[in-house]
Coordinates of N, CA and C in Angstrom, one line a residue:
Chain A
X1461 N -0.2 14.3 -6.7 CA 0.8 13.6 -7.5 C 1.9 13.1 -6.6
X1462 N 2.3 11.9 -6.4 CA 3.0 11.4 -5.8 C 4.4 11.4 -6.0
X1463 N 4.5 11.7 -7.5 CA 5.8 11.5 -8.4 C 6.4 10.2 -8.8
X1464 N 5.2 9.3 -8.5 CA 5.9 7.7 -8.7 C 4.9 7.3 -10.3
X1465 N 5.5 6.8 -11.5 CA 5.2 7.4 -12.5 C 5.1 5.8 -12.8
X1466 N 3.7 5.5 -13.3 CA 3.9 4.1 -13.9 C 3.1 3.9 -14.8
X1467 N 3.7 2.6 -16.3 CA 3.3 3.2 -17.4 C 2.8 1.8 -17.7
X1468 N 2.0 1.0 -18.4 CA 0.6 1.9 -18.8 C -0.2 2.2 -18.0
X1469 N -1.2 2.9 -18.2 CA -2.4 3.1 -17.1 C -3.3 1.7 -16.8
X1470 N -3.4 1.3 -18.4 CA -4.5 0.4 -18.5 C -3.9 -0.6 -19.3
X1471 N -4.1 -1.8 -19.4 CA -3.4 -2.8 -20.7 C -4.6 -3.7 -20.4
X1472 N -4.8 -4.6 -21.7 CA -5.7 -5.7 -21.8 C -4.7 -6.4 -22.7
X1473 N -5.2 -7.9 -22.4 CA -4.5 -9.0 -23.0 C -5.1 -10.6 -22.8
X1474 N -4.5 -10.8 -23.6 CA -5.4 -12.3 -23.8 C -4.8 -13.3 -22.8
X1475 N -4.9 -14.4 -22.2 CA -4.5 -15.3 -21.0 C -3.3 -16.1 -22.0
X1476 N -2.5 -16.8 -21.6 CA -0.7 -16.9 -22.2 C 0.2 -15.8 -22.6
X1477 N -0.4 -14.4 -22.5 CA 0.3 -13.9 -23.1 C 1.6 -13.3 -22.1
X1478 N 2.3 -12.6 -22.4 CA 3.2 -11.7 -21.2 C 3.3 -9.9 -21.6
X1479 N 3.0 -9.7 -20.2 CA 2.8 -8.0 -20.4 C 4.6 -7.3 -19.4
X1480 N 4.9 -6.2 -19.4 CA 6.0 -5.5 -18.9 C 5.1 -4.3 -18.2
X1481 N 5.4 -4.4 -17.2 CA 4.8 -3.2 -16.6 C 5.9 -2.3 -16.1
X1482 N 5.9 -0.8 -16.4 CA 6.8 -0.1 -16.0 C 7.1 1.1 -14.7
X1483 N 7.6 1.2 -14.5 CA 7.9 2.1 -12.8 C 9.1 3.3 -12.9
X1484 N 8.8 4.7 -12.7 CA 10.0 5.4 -12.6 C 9.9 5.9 -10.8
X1485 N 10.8 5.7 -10.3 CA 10.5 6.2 -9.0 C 10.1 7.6 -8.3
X1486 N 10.1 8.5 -7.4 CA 10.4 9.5 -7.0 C 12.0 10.0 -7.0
X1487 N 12.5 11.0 -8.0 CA 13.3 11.8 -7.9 C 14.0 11.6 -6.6
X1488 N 15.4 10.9 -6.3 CA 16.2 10.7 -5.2 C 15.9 9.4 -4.5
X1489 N 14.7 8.5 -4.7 CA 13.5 7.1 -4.0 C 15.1 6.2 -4.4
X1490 N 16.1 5.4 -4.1 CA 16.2 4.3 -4.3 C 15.8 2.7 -4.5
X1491 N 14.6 3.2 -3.2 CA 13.5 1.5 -2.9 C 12.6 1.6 -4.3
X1492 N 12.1 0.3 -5.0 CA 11.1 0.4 -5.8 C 10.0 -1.2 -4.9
X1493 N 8.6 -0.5 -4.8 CA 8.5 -1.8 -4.4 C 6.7 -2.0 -5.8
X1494 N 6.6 -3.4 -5.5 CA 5.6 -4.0 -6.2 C 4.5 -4.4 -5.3
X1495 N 3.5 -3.8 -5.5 CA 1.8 -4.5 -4.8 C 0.7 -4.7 -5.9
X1496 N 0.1 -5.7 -5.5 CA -0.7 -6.1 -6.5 C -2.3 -5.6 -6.1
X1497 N -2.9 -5.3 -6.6 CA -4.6 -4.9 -5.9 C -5.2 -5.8 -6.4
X1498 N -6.2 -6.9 -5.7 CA -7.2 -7.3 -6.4 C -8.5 -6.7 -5.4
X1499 N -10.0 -7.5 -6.0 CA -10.8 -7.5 -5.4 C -11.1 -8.4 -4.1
X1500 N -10.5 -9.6 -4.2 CA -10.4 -10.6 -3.4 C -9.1 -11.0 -2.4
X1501 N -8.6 -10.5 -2.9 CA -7.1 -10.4 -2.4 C -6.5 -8.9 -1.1
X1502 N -7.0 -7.9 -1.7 CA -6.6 -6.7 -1.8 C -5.0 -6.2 -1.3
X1503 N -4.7 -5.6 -1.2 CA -3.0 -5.0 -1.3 C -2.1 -6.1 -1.2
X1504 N -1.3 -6.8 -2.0 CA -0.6 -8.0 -1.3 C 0.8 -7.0 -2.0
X1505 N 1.9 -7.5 -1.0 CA 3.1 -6.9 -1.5 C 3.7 -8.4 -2.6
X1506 N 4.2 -7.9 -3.4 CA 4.7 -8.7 -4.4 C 6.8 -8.6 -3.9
X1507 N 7.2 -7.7 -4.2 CA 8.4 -7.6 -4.5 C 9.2 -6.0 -4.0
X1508 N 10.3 -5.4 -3.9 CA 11.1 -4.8 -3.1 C 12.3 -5.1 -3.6
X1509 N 12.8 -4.0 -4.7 CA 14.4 -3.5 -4.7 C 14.7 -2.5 -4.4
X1510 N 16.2 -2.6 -4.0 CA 16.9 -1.4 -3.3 C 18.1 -1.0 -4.1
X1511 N 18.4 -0.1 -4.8 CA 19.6 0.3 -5.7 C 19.9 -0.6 -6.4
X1512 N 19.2 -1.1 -6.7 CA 19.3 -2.2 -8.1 C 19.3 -3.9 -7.7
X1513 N 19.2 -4.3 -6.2 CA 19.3 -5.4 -5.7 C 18.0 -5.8 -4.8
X1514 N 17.5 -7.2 -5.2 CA 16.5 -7.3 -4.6 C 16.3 -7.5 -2.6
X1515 N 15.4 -6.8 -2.4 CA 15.6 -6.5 -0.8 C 14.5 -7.3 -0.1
X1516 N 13.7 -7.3 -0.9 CA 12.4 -7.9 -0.3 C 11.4 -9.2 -0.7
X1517 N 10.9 -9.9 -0.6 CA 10.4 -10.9 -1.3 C 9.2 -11.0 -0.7
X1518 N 7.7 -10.9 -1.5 CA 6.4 -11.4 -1.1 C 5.9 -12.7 -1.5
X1519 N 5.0 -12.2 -2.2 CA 3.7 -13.5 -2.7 C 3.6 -13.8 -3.9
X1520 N 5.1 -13.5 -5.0 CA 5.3 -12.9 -6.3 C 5.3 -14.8 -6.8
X1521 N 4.8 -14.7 -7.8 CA 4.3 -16.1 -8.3 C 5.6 -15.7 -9.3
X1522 N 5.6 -17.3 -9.6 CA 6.8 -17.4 -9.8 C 7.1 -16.8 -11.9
X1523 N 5.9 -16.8 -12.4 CA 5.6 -16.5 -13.2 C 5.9 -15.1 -13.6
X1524 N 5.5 -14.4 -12.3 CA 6.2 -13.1 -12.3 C 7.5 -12.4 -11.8
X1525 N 8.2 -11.8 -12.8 CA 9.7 -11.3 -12.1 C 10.2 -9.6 -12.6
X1526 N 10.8 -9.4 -11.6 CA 10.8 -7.7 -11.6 C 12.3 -8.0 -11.6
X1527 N 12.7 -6.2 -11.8 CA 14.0 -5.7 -11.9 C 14.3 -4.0 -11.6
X1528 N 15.4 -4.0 -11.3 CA 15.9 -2.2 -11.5 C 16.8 -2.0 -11.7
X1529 N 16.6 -1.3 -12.7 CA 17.9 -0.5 -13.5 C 19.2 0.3 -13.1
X1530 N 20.0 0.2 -13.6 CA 20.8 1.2 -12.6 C 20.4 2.9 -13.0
X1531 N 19.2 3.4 -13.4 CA 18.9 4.2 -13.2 C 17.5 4.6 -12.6
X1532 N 17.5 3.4 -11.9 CA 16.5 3.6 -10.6 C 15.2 2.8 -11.0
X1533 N 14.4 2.6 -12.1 CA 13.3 2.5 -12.8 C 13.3 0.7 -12.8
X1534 N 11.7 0.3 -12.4 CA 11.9 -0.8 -12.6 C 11.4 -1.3 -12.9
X1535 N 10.9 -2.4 -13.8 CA 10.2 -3.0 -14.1 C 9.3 -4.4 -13.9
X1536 N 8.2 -4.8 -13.6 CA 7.6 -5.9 -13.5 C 7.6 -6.9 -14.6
X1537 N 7.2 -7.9 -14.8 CA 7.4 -9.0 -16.2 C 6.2 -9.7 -15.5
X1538 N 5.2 -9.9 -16.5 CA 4.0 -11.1 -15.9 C 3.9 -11.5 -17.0
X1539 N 3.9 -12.8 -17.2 CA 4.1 -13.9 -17.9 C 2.9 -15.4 -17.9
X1540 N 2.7 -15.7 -19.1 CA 2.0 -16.9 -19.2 C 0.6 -16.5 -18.2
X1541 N -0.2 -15.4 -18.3 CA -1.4 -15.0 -17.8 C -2.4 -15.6 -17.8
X1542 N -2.9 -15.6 -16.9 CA -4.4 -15.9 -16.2 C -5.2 -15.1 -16.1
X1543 N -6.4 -15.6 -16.0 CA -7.3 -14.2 -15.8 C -7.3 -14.1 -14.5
X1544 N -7.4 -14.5 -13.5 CA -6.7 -14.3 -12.1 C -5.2 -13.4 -12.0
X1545 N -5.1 -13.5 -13.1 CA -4.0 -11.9 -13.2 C -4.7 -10.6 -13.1
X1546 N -6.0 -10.9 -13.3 CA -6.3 -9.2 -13.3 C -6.5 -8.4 -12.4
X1547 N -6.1 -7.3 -12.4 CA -5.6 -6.6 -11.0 C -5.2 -5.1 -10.7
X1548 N -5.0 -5.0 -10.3 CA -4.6 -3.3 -10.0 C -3.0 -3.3 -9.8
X1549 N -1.8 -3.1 -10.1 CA -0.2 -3.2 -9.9 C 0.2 -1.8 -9.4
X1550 N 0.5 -1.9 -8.5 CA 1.0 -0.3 -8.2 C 2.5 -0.6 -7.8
X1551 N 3.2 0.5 -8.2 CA 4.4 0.6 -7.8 C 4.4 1.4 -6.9
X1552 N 6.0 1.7 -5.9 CA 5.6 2.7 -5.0 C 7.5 2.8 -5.1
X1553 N 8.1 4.0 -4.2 CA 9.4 4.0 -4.0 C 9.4 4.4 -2.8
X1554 N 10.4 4.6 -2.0 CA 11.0 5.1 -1.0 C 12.2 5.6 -1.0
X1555 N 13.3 6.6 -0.6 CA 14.5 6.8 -0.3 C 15.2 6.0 -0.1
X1556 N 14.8 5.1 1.4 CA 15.7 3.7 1.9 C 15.2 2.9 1.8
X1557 N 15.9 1.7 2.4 CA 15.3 0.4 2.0 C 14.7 -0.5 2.9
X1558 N 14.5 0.3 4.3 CA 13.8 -0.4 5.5 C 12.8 0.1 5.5
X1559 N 11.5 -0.8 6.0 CA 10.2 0.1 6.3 C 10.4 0.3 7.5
X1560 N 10.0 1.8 8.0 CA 10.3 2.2 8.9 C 9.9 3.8 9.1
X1561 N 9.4 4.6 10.1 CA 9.2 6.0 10.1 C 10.4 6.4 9.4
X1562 N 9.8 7.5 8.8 CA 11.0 8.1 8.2 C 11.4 8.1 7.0
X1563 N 11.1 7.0 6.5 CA 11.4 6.1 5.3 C 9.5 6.0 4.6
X1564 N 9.0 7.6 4.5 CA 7.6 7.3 3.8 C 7.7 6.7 2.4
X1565 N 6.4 5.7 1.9 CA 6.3 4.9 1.0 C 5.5 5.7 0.2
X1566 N 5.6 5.9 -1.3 CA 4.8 6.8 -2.0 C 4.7 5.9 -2.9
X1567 N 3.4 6.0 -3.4 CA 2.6 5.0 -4.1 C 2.2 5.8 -5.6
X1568 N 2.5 5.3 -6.9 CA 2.2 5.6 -7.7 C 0.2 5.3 -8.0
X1569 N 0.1 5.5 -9.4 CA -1.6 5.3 -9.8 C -2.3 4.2 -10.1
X1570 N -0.9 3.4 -10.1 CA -1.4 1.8 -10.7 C -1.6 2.0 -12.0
X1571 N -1.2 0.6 -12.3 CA -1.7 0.2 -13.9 C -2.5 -0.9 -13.9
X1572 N -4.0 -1.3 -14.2 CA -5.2 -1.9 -14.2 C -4.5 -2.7 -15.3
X1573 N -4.7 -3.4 -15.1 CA -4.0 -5.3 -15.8 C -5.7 -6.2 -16.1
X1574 N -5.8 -6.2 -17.5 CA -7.1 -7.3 -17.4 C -6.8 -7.6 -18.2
X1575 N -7.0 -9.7 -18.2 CA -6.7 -10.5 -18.7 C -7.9 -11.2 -19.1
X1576 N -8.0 -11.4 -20.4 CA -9.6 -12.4 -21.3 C -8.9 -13.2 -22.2
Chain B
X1023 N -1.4 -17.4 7.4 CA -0.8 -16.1 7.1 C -0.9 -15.4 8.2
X1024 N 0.2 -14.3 8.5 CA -0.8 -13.0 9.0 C -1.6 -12.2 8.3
X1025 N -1.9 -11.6 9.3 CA -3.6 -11.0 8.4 C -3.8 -9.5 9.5
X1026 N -3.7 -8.0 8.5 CA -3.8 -7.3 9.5 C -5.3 -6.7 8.6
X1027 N -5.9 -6.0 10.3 CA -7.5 -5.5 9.8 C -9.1 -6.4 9.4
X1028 N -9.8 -5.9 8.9 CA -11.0 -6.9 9.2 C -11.4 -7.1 7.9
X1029 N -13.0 -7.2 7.6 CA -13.1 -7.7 6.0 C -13.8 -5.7 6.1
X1030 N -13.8 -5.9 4.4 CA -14.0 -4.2 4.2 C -15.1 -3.6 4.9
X1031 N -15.3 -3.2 5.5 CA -16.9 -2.4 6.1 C -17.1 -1.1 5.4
X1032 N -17.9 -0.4 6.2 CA -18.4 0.4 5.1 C -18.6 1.5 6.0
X1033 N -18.7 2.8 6.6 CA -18.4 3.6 7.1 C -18.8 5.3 7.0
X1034 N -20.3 5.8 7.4 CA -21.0 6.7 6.4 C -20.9 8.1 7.9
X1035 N -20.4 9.0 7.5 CA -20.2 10.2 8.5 C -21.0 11.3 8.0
X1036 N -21.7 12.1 8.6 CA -22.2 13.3 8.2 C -20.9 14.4 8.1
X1037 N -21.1 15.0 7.0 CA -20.0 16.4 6.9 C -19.7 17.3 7.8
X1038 N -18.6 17.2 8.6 CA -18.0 18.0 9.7 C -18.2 17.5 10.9
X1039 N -18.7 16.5 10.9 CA -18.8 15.3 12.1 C -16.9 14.7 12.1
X1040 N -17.0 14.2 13.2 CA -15.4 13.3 13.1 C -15.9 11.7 12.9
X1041 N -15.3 11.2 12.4 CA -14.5 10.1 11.9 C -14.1 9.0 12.4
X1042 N -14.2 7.7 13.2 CA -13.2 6.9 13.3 C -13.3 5.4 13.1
X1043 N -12.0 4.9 12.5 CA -11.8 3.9 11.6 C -11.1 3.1 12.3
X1044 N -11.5 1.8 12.7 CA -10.6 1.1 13.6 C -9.8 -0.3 12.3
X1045 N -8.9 -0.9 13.3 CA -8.3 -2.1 12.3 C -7.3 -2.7 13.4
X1046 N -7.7 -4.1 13.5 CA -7.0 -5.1 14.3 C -5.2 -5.7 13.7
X1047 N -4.5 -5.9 14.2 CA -3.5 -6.7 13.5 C -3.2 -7.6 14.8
X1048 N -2.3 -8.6 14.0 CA -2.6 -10.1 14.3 C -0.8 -10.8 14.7
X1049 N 0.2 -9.5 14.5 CA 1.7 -9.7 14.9 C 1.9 -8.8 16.2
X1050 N 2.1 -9.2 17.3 CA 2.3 -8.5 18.9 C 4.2 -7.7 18.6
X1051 N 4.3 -8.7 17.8 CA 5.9 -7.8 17.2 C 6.5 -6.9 16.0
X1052 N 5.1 -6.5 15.8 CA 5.1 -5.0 14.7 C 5.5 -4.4 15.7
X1053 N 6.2 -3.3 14.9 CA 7.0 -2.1 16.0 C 6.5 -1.0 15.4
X1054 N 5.7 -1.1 13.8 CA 5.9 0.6 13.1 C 4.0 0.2 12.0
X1055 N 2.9 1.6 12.5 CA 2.2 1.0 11.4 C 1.8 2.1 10.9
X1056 N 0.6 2.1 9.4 CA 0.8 3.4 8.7 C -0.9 3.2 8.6
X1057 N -1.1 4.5 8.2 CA -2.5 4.7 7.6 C -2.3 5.2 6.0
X1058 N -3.5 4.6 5.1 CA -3.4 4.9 3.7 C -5.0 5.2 3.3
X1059 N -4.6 6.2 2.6 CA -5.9 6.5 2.2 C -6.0 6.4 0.6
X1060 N -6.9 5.8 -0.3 CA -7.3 5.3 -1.6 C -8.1 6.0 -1.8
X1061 N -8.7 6.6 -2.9 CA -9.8 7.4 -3.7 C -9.8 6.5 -4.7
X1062 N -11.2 7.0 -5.2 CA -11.1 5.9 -6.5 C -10.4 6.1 -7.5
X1063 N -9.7 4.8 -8.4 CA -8.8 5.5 -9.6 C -7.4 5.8 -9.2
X1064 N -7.2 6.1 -7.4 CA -5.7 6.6 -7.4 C -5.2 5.3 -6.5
X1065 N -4.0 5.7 -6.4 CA -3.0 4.7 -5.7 C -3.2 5.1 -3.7
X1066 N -3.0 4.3 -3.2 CA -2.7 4.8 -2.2 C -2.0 5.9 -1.7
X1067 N -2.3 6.9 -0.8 CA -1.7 8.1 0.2 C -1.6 7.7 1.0
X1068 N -0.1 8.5 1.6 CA 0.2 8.1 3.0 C -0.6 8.9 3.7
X1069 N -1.0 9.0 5.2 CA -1.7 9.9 5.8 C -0.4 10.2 7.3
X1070 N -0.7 9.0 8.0 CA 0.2 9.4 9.3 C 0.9 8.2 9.7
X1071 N 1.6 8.1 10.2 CA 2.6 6.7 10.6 C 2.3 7.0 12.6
X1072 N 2.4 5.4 12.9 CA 3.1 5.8 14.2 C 3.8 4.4 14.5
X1073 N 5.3 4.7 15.0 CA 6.0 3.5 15.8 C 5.3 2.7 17.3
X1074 N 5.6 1.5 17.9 CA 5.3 1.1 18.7 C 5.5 2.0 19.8
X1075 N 6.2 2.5 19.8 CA 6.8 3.0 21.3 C 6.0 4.3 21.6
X1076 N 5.0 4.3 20.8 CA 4.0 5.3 21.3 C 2.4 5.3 21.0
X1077 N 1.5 5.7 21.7 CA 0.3 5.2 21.9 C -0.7 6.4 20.6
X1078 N -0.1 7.6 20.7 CA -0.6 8.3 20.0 C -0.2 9.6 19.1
X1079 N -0.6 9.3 18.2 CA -0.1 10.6 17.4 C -0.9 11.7 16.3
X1080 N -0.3 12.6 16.6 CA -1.3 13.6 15.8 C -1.1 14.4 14.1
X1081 N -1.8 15.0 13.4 CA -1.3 15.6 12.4 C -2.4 16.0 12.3
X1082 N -2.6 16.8 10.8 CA -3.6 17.7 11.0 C -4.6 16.8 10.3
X1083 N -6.0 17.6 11.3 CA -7.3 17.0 11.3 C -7.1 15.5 11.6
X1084 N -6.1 14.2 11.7 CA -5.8 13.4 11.8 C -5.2 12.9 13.0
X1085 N -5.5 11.7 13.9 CA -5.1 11.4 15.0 C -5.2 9.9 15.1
X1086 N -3.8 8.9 15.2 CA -3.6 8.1 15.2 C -3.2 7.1 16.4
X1087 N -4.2 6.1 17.1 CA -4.1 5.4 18.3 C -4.0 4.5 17.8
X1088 N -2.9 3.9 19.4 CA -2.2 2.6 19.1 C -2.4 2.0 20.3
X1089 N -3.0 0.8 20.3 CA -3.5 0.1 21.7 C -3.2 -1.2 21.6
X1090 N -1.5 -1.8 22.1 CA -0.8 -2.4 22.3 C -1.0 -3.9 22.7
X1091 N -1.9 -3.2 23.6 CA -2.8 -4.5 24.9 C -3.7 -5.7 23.9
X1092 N -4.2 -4.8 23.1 CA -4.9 -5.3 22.5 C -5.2 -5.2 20.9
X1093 N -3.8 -5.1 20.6 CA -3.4 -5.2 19.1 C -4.7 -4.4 18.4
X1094 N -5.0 -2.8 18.7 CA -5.6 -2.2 17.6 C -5.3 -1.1 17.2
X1095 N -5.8 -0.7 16.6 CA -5.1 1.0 15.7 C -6.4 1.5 15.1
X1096 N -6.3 3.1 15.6 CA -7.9 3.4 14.9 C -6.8 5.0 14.3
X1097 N -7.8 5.7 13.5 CA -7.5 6.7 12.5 C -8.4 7.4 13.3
X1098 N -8.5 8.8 13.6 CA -9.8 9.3 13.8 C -9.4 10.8 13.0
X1099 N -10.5 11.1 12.2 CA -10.3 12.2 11.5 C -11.5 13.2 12.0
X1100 N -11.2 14.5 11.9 CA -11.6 15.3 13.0 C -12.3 16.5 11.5
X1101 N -13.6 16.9 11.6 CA -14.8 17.6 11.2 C -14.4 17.1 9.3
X1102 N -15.0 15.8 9.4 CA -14.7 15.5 8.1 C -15.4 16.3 7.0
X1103 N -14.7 15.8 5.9 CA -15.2 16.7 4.5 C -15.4 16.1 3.0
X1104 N -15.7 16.5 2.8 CA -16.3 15.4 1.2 C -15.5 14.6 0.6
X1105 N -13.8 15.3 0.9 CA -12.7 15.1 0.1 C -12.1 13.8 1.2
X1106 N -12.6 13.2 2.3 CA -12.1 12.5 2.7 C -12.9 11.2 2.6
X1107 N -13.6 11.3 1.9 CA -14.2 10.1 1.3 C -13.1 9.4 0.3
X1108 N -13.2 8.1 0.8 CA -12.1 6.8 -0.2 C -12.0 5.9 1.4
X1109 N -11.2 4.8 0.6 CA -11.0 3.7 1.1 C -9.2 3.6 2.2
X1110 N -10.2 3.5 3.3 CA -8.6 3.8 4.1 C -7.7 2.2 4.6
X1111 N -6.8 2.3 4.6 CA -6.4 0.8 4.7 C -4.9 1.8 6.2
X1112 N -4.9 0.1 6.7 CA -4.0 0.6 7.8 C -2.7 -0.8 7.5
X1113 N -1.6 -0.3 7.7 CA -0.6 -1.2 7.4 C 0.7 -2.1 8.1
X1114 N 0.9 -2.6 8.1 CA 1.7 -3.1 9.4 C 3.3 -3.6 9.0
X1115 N 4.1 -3.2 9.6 CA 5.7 -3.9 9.1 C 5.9 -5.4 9.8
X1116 N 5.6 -6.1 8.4 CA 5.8 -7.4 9.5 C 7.2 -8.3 8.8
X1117 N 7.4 -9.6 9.3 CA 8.5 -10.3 8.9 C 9.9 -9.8 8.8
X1118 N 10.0 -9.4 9.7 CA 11.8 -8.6 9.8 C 12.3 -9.9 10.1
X1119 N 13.5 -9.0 8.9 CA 14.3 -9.5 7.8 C 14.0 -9.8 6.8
X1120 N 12.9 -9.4 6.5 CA 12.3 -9.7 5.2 C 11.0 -8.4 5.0
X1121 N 11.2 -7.7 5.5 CA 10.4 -6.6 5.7 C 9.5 -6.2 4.4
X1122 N 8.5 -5.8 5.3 CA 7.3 -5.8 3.7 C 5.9 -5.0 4.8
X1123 N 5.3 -3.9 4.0 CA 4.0 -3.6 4.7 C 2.9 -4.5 4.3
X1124 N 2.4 -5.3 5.6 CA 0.8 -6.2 5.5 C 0.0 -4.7 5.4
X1125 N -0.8 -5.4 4.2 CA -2.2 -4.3 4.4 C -3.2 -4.8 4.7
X1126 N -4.2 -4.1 5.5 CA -5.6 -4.8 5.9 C -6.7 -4.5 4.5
X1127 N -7.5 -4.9 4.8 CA -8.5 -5.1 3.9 C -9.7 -3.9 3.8
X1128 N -9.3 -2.6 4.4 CA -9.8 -1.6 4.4 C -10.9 -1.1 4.7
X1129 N -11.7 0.2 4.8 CA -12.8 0.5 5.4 C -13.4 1.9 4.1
X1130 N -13.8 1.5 4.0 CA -14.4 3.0 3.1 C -15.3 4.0 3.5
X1131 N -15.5 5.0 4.0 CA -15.9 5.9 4.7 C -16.5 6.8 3.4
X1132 N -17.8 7.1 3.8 CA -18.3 8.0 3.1 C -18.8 9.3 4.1
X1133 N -18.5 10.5 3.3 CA -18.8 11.4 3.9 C -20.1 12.1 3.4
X1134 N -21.6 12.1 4.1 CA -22.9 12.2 3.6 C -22.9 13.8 4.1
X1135 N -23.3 15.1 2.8 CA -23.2 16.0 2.6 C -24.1 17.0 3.5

């Protein structure tokens, strides 16, 4: 167990719709970041905040937009869905907010996202 | 894009035999890369990191080379075991200033009993 805690495990949903995906970090993690899993794709970084301010920017369609709380926890928003949405979302945290030794990335279980 | 690692292969070790997992990257100005290990169902594990400024590094049952010359990085896991079967991906810090781990497209290693 990683301690990176994200809710739901599993969601299905019909294509226009919008789902919230949720993230608690590791106990003390500041960083929250966003990766998306597909089959065709595989690991792409989405997104990266650091104490509540966005740090990092990937391949996050514009459709989709995250956030974090000031109590660390953060959340994804995917919106107006495709079935090319469906995917694997893992969150992950860190302490700081550089990748860098030192600074290990711990990867929650993912939440499986399928879109019909 | 950059693009670190190759397309998925496939990777079958007899039990208590060693292990090794290679993976190309494609930026000569990564300074820092990681190894992750996937099971099915879970999220990625970290396994071992190593910075540029060094060729090799060790942890347990686990040994991490870095060959600069020629942009590659291999994992070698030492008298494997059932539990090390999953899908290992190797990762790279690229775009500073905008920093983000590339992941490669992984290798899945089975360990035949």
């Amino acid at each position: 167990d990683s301690g990176v805690t994200q809710t739901p495990k599993h969601l299905i949903t019909a294509t226009g719709q919008r789902v919230t995906l949720r993230c608690s970090p590791r106990s003390g993690d500041l960083s929250v970041y966003w990766y998306q899993q597909s089959l065709d794709q595989g690991l792409q970084f989405l997104i990266q905040y650091y104490n509540g301010e966005e740090r990092a920017k990937g391949n996050i369609l514009e459709r989709f937009s995250a956030q974090q709380f000031p109590d660390l926890h953060s959340e994804l928003n995917l919106s107006s869905l495709e079935l090319g949405d469906s995917a694997l979302y893992f969150c992950a945290s860190s302490v700081a907010g550089q990748v860098n030794a030192g600074n290990t990335i711990y990867f929650g279980e993912g939440s499986w996202l399928t879109v019909v | 894009g950059e693009s670190v690692g190759l397309h998925l292969p496939t990777l079958s070790v007899q039990e208590g035999d060693n292990s090794i997992i290679n993976c190309a990257y494609s930026n000569s100005a990564s300074d820092y890369f990681i190894w992750y290990k996937q099971e099915s169902g879970k999220g990625p594990q970290f396994i071992i990191d190593i910075r540029s400024n060094m060729d090799k590094r060790q942890g347990q049952r686990v040994t991490v080379l870095l060959n600069k010359t020629v942009k590659h990085l291999s994992l070698q896991i030492a008298a494997t075991q059932p539990g090390d079967s999953a899908v290992y991906f190797c990762a790279e810090k690229t775009n500073f200033g905008n920093e983000k781990l590339t992941f490669g497209t992984g290798t899945r290693l089975t360990i035949i009993p």
